[in-house]
Each structure stands twice: as structure tokens, then as C-alpha cells.
PDB file of C-alpha atoms in Angstrom:
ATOM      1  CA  UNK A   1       3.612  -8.082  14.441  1.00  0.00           C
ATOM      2  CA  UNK A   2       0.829  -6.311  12.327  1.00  0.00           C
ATOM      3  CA  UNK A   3       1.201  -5.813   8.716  1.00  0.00           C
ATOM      4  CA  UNK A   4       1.511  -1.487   9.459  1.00  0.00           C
ATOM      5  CA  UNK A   5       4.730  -2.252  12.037  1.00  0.00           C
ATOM      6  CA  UNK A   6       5.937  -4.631   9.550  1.00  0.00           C
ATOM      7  CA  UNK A   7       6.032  -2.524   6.443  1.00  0.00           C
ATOM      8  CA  UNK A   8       7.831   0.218   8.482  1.00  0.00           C
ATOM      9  CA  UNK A   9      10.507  -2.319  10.226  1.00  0.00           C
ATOM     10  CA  UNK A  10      10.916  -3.164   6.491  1.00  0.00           C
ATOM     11  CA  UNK A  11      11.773   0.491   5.439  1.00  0.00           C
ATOM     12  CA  UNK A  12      15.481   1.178   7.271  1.00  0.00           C
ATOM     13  CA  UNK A  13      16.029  -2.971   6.995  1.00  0.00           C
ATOM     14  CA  UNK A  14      15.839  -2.622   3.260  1.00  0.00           C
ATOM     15  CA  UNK A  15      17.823   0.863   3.115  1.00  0.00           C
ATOM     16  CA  UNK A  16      20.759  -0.618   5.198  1.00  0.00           C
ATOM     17  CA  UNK A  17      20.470  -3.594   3.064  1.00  0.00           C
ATOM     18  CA  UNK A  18      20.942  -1.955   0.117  1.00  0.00           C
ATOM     19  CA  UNK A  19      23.935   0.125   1.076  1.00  0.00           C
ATOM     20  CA  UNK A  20      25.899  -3.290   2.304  1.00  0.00           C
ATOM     21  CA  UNK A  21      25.811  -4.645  -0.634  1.00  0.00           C
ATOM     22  CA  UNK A  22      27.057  -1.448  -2.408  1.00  0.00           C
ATOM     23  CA  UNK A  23      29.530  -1.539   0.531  1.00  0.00           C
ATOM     24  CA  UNK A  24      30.612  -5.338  -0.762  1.00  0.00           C
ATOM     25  CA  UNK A  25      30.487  -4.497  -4.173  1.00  0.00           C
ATOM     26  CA  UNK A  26      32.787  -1.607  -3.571  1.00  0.00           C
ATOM     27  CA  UNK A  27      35.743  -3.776  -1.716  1.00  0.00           C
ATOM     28  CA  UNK A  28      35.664  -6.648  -4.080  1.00  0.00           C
ATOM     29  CA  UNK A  29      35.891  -4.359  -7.024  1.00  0.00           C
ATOM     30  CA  UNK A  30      39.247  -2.872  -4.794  1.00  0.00           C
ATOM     31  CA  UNK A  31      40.443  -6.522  -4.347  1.00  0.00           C
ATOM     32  CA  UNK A  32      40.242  -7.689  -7.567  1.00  0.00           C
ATOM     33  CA  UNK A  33      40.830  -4.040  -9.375  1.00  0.00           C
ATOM     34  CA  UNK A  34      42.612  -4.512 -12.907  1.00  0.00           C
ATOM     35  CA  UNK A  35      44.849  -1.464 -13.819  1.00  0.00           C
ATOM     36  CA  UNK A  36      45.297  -3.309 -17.279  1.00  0.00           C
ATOM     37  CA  UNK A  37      41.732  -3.478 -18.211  1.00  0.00           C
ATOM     38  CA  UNK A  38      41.030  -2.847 -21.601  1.00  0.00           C
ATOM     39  CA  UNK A  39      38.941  -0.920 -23.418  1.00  0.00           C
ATOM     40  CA  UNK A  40      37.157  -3.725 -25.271  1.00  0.00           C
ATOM     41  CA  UNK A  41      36.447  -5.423 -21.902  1.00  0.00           C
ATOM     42  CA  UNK A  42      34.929  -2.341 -20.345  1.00  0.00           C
ATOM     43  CA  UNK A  43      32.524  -1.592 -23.006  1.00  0.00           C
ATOM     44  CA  UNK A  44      31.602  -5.600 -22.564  1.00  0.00           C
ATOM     45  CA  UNK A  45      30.798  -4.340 -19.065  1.00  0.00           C
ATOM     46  CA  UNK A  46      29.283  -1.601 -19.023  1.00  0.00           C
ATOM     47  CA  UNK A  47      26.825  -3.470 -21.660  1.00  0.00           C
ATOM     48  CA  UNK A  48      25.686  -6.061 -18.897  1.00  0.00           C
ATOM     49  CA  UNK A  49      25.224  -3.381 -16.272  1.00  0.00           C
ATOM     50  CA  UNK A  50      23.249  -1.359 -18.735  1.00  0.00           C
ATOM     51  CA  UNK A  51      21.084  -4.165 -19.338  1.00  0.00           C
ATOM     52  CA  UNK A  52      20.926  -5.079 -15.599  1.00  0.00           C
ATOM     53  CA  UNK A  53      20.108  -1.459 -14.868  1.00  0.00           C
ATOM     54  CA  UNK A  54      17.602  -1.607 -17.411  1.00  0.00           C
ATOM     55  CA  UNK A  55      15.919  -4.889 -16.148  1.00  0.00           C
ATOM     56  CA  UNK A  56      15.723  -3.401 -12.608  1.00  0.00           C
ATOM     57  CA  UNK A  57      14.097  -0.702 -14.210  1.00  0.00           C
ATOM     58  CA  UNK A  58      11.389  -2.242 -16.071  1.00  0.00           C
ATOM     59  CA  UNK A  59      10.467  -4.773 -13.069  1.00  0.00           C
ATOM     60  CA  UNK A  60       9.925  -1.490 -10.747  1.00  0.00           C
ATOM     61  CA  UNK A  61       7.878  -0.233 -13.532  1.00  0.00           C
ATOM     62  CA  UNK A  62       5.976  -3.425 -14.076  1.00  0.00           C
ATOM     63  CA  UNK A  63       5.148  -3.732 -10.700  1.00  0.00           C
ATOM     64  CA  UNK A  64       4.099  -0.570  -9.279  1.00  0.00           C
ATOM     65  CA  UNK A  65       1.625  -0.171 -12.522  1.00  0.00           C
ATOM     66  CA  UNK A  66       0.216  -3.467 -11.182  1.00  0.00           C
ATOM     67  CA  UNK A  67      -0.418  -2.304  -7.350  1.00  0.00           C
ATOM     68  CA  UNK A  68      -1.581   0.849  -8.687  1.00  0.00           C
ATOM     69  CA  UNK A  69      -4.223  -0.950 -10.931  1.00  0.00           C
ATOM     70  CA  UNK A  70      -5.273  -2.786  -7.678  1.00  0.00           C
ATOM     71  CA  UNK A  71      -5.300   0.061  -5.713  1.00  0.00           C
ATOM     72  CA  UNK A  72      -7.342   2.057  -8.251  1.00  0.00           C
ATOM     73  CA  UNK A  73      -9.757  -1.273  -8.584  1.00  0.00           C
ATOM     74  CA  UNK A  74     -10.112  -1.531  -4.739  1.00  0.00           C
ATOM     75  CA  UNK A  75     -11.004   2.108  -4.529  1.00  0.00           C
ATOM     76  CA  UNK A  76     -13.799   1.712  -7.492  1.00  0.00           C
ATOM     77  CA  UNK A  77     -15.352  -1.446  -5.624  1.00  0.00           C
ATOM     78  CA  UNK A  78     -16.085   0.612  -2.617  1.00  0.00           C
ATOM     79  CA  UNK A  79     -17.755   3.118  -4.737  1.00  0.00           C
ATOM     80  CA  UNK A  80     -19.823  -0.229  -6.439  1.00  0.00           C
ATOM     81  CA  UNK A  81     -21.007  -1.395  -3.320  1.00  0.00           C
ATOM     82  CA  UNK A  82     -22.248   2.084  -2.234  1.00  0.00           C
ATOM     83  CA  UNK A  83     -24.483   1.980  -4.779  1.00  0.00           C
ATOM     84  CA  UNK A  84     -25.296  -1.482  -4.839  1.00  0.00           C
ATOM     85  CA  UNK A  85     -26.275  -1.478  -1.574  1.00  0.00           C
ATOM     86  CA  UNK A  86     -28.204   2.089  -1.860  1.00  0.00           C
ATOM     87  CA  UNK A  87     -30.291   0.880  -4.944  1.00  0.00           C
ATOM     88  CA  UNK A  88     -31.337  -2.248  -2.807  1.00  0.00           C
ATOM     89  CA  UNK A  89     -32.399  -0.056   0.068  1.00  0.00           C
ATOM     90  CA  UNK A  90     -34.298   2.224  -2.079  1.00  0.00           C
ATOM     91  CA  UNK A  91     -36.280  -1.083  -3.780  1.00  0.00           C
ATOM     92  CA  UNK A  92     -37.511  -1.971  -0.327  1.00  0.00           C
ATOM     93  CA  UNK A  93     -40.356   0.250  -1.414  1.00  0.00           C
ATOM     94  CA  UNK A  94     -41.621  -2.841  -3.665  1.00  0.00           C
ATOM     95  CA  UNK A  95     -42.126  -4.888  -0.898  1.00  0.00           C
ATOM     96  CA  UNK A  96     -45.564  -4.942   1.365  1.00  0.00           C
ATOM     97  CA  UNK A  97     -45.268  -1.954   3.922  1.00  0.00           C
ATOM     98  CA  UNK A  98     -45.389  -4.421   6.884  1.00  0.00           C
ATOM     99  CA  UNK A  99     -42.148  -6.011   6.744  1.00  0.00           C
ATOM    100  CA  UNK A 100     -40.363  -2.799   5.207  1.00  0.00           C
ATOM    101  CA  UNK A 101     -39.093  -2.106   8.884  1.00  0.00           C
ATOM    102  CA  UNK A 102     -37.603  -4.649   9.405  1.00  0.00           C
ATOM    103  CA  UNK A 103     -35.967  -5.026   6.599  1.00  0.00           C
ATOM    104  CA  UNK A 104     -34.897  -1.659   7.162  1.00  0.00           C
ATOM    105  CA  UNK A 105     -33.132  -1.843   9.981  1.00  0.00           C
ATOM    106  CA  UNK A 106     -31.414  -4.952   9.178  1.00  0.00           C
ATOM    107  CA  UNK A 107     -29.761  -2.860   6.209  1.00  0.00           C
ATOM    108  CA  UNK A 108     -28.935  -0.049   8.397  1.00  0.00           C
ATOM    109  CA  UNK A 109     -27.036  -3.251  10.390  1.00  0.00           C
ATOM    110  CA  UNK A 110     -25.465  -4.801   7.384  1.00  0.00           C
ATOM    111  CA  UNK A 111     -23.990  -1.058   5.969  1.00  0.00           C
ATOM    112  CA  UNK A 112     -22.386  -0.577   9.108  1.00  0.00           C
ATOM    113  CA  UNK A 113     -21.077  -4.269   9.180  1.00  0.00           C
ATOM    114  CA  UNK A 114     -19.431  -3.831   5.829  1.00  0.00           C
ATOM    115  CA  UNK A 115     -18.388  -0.327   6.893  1.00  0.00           C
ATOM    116  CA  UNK A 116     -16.508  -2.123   9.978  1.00  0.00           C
ATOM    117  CA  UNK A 117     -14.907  -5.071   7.997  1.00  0.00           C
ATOM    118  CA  UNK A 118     -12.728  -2.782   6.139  1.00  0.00           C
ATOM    119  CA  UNK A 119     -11.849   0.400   8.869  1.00  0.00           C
ATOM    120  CA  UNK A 120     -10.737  -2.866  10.701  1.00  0.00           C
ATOM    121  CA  UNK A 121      -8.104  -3.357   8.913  1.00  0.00           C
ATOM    122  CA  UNK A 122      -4.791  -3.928   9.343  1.00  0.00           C
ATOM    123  CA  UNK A 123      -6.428  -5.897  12.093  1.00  0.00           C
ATOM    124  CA  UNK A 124      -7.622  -9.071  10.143  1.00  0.00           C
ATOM    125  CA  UNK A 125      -9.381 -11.050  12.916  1.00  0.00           C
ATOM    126  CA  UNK A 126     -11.085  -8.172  14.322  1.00  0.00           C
ATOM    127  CA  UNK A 127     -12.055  -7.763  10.489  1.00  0.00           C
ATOM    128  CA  UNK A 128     -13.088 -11.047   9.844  1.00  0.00           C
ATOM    129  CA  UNK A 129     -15.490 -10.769  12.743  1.00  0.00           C
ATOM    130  CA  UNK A 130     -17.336  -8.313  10.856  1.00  0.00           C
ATOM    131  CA  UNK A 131     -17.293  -9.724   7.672  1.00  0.00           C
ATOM    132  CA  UNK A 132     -18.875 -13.287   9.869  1.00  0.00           C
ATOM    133  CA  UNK A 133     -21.993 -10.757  10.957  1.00  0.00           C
ATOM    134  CA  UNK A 134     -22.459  -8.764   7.893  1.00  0.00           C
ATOM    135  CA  UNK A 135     -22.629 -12.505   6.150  1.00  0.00           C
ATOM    136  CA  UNK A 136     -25.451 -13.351   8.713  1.00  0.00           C
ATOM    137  CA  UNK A 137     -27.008 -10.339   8.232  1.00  0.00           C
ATOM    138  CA  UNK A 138     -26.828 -11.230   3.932  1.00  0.00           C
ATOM    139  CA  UNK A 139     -28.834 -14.897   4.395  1.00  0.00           C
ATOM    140  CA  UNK A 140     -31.236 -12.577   6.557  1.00  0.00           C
ATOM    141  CA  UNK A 141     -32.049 -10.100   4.354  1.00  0.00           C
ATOM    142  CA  UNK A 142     -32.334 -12.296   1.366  1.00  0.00           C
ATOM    143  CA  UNK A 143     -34.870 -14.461   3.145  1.00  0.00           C
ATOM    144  CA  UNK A 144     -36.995 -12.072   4.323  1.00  0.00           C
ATOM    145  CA  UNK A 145     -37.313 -10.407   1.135  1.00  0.00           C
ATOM    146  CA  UNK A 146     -38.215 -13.938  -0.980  1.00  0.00           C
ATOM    147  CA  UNK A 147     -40.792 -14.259   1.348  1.00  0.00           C
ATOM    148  CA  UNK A 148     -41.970 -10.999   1.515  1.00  0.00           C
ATOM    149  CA  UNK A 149     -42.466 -10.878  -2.166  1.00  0.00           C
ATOM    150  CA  UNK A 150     -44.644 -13.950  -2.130  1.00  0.00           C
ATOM    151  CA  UNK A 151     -46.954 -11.036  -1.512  1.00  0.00           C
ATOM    152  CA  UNK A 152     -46.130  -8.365  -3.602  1.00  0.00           C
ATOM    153  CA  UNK A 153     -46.805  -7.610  -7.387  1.00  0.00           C
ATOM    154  CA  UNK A 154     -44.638 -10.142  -9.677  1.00  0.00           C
ATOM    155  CA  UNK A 155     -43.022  -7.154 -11.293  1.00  0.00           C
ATOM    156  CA  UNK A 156     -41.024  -6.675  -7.668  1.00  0.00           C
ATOM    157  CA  UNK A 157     -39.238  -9.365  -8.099  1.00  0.00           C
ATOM    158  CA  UNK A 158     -37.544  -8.584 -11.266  1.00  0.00           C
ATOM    159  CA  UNK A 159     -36.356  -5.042  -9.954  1.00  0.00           C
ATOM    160  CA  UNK A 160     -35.315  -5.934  -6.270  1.00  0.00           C
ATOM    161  CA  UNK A 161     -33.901  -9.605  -6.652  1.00  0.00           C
ATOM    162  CA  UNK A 162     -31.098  -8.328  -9.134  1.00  0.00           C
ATOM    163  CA  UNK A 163     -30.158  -5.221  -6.515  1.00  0.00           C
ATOM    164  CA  UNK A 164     -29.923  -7.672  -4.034  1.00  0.00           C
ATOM    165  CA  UNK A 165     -27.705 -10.251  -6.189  1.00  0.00           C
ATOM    166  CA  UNK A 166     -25.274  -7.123  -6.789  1.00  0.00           C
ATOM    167  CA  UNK A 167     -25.530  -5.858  -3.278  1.00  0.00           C
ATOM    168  CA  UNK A 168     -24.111  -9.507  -2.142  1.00  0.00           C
ATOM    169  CA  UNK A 169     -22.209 -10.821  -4.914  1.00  0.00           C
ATOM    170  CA  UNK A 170     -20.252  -7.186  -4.802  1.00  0.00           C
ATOM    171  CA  UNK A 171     -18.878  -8.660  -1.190  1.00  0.00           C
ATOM    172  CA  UNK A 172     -17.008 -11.804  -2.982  1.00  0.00           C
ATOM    173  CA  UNK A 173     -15.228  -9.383  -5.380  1.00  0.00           C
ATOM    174  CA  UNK A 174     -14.031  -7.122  -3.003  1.00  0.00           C
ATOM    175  CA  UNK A 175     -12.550  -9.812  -0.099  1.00  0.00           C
ATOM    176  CA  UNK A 176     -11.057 -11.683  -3.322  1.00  0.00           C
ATOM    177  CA  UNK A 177      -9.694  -8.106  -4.214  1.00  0.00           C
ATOM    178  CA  UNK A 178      -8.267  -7.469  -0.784  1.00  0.00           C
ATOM    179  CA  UNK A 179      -6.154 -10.887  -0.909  1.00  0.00           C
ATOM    180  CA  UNK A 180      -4.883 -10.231  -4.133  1.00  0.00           C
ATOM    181  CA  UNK A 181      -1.070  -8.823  -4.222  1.00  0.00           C
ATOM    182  CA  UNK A 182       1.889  -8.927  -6.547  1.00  0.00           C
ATOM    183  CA  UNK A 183       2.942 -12.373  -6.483  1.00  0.00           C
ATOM    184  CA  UNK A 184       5.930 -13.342  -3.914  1.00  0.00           C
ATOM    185  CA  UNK A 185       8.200 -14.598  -6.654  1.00  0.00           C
ATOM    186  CA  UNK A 186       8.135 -10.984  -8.387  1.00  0.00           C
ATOM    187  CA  UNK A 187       8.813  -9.477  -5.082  1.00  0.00           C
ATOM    188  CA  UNK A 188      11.971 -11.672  -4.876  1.00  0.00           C
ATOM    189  CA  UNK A 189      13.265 -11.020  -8.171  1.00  0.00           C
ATOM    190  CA  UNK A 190      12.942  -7.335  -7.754  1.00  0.00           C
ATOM    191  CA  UNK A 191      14.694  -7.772  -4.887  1.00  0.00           C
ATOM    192  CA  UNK A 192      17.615  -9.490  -5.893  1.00  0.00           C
ATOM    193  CA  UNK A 193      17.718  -7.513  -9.006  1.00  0.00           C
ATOM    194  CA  UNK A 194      18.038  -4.854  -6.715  1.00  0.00           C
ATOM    195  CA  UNK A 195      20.698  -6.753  -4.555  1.00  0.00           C
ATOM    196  CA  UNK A 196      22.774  -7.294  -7.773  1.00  0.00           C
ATOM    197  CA  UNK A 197      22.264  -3.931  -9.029  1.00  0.00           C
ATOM    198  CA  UNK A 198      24.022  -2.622  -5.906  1.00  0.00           C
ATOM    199  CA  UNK A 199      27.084  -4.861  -5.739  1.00  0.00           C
ATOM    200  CA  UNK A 200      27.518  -3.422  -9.340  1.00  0.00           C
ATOM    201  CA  UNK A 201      27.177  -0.082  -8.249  1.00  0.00           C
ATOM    202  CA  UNK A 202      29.762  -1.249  -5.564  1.00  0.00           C
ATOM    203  CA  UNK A 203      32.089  -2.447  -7.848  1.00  0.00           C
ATOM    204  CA  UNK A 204      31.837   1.164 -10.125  1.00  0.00           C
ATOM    205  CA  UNK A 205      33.130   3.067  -6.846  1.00  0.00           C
ATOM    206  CA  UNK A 206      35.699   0.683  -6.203  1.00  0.00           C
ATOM    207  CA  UNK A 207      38.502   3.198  -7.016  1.00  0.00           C
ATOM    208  CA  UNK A 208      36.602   6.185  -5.266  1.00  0.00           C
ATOM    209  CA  UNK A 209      35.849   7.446  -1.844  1.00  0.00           C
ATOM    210  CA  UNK A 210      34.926  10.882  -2.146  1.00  0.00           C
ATOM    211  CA  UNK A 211      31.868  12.727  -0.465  1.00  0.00           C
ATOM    212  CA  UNK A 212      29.999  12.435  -4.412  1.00  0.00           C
ATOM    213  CA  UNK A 213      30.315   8.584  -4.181  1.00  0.00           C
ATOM    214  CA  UNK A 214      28.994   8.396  -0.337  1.00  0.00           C
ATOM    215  CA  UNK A 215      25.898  10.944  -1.253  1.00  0.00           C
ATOM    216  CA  UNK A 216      25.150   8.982  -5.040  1.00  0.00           C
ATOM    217  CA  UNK A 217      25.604   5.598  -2.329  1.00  0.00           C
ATOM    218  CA  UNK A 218      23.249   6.934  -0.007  1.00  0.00           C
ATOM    219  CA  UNK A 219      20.587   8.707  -2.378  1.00  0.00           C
ATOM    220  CA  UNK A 220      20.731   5.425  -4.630  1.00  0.00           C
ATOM    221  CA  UNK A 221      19.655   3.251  -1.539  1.00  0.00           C
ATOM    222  CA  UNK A 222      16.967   5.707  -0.154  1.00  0.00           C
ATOM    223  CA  UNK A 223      15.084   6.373  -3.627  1.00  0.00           C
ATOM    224  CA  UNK A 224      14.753   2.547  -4.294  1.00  0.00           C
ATOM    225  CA  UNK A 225      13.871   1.622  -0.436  1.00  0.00           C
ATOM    226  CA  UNK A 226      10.714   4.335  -0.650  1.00  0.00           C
ATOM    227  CA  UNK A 227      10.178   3.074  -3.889  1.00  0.00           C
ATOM    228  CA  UNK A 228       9.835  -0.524  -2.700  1.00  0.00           C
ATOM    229  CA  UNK A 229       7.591   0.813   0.106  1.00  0.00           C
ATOM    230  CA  UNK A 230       5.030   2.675  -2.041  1.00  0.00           C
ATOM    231  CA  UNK A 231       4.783  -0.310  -4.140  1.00  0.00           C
ATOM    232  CA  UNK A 232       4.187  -2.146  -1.258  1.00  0.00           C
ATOM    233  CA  UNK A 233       2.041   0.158   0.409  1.00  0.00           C
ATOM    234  CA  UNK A 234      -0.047   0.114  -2.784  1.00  0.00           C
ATOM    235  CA  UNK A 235      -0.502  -3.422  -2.758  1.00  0.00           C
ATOM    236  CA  UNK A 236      -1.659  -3.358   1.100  1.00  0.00           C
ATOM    237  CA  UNK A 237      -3.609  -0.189   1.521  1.00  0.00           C
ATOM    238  CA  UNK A 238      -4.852   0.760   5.094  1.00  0.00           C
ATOM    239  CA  UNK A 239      -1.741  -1.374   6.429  1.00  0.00           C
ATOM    240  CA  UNK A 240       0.558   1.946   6.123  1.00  0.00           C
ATOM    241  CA  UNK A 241       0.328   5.664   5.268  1.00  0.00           C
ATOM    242  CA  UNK A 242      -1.638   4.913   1.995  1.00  0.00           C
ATOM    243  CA  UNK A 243      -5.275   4.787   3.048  1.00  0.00           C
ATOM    244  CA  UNK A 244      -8.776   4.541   1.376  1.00  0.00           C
ATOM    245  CA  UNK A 245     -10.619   5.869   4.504  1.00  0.00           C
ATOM    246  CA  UNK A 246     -11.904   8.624   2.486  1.00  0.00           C
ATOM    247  CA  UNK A 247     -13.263   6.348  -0.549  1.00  0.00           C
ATOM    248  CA  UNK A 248     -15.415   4.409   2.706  1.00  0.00           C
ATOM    249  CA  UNK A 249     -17.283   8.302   2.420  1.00  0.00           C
ATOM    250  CA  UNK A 250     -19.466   6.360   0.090  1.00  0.00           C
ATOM    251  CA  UNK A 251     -20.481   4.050   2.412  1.00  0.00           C
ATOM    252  CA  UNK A 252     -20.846   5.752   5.416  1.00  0.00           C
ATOM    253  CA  UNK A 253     -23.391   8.372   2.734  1.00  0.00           C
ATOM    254  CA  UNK A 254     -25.402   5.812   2.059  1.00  0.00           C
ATOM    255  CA  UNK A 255     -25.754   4.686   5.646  1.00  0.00           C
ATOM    256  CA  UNK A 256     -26.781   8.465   6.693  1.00  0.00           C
ATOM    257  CA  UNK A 257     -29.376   8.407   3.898  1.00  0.00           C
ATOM    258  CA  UNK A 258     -31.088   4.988   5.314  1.00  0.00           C
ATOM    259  CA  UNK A 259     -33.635   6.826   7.782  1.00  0.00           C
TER     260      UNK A 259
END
């Protein structure tokens, strides 16, 4: 299963998840129901959920500002390499005019490589076969330009050398970029915060079954299953509806400029 039909499976798993447990919470609270609760112990109580609440709270918070920092880096990258790899191109003017042809057209290659690793994606082997030819096009493009400016003024080197050490070191950060994700173990505390957060809520309705209860049940598991998604979704962009198709404009500009 792709990582797009897997995030969506995810949504209505997580969603009927959610209202289970409330489901649980709600008939052990009716088991073990104490009429003579009193009112010391039920300000004890509603301190821990508070804080519970509150924890669940600040992990959500914690972790969506971290996918949306990725997100936001990701997005800037592809903007980086644009103009990484445009400067380059437009330093191949150093070089002798003979091999600028050449050199040229392997750049035209290479932009639409790079352009191809990432509209690829969710598909990562069909990716990965890009990113294999756009790396054989990099150990081309480098040699031919060391050689070629064996012949050119010494003051070539010094201006096209470091736009080609961007152009390809630029690659690294962005495929270590597109691996990085909120770690698994914060996933799985927010998720059984979550979990416990709903057997609570459970246990709260315990004595009530009106049509308020269902539609607070229902709305409580639906805001936190989208939430969980756009978190998600922000942490693997192109895999669902969040895409960065239109930040690859930058790209795909630079390629139309290469004539």
C-alpha cells in the first residue's frame, strides 16, 4: 500500500478508534459509578484530567509546529536549488565556448532529473530512479567542467566551482530533508495520550446519553482525527492532499530559461 492510501485508510481507522474508547470509558464509568462521591475526590479528579487534557494539548501543539517547520524548510530548499542550479547554468559562460553545449544540455538533463525525483513521489522507487540518473548526470557535469577550465582564465574557477558545490551539495540537504519526520515514539505518545484522553471523556458521560453527549462524542473524535492527519500530512507532503507541486514552479522556471 502507498503512503497516499495509507494516510487515508488511517483517517476513519483513527476516528472509530477514538470513539471506542470514549465508548469504553463511558460503560466502565456506569459500572463502577459512585453516587457517594465526594466533593474533595472530584476536585482531585477533575485536577488529573485537567492536566491530562492539558498534556494532550501541548503534544498536538508541539508537534504540528515541528511538521510545519519541516514543511516550511522543504518548501524553501526547492526554492535554494532553483537558484543554485540557475546561477551554475548562467556561469557556463566562463567556460571555453566549445564545450558550453554540452554542458548545456546535460543541465537541461539534470533539471528535469531533479524535477522528476520529487513529482515522483509518493512513489519512492520510481523516485529513486531519478534521483540514480540525476546523480550520474552530477559526476558528469562536474568533470567536464574541471577539465574544461584547465583552459579558461583562473578567475573561472573561483566563480563557477562554488555554484557548482551549491548546485550538488543542495541535493544531500533536501533527500536528508525528505526522510526526516516526527519521531515514531512522539507519534505513539500522542496517540495514547489521545487514547487515554478519550476513556476519560468516556468516563465524564458515564451518567448521560443524550443527543449533546453523542454530538460532543462525535465532534471530539473528528476534530482530533483531522488534526492527526494534517500533522501527518505535514510531515509527508505530496503523499496526501498537502502538496508542494506549485513550489517545483521554481524549478520547472529555471528549466524554461535554459535555451
Amino acid at each position: 500500500m502507498s503512503d497516499s492510501a495509507a494516510m487515508f485508510v488511517l483517517l476513519p481507522g483513527l476516528f472509530l478508534c477514538f470513539l471506542l474508547f470514549v465508548e469504553i470509558g463511558r460503560r466502565l464509568g456506569a459500572r463502577w459509578v459512585d453516587e457517594e462521591e465526594t466533593e474533595r475526590e472530584r476536585v482531585v479528579l477533575n485536577t488529573i484530567e485537567t492536566a491530562i487534557y492539558a498534556l494532550l494539548g501541548l503534544m498536538i501543539a508541539f508537534t504540528f509546529s515541528g511538521a510545519a517547520e519541516r514543511f516550511d524548510a522543504r518548501r524553501s530548499l526547492t526554492v535554494q536549488e532553483g537558484n543554485a542550479i540557475g546561477t551554475a547554468y548562467l556561469r557556463l559562460d566562463l567556460l571555453p565556448a566549445a564545450v558550453q553545449p554540452a554542458l548545456r544540455e546535460k543541465f537541461r538533463r539534470y533539471t528535469e532529473a531533479r524535477i522528476a525525483v520529487y513529482q515522483a513521489l509518493p512513489d519512492l522507487e520510481a523516485s529513486n530512479t531519478h534521483a540514480a540518473r540525476a546523480g550520474a548526470l552530477q559526476g558528469q557535469i562536474w568533470a567536464e567542467a574541471v577539465t574544461a577550465l584547465k583552459d579558461a582564465p583562473p578567475a573561472s574557477s573561483l566563480l563557477l566551482l562554488p555554484a557548482l558545490n551549491d548546485m550538488l551539495d543542495i541535493t544531500t540537504t533536501r533527500a536528508i530533508m525528505l526522510r526526516t519526520h516526527t519521531p515514531p515514539v512522539v507519534l505513539v505518545t500522542l496517540l495514547m495520550l489521545t487514547l487515554v484522553c478519550s476513556l476519560l471523556i468516556g468516563n465524564g458521560l458515564a451518567r448521560k446519553r443524550t443527543c449533546g453527549a453523542v454530538l460532543h462524542t462525535v465532534g471530539f473524535a473528528l476534530v482530533l482525527t483531522v488534526t492527526l492527519y494534517v500533522i501527518l500530512d505535514l510531515d509527508h507532503p505530496r503523499a496526501g492532499l498537502i502538496q508542494l507541486d506549485y513550489v517545483d514552479q521554481a524549478l520547472a522556471d529555471v528549466l524554461a530559461g535554459m535555451k
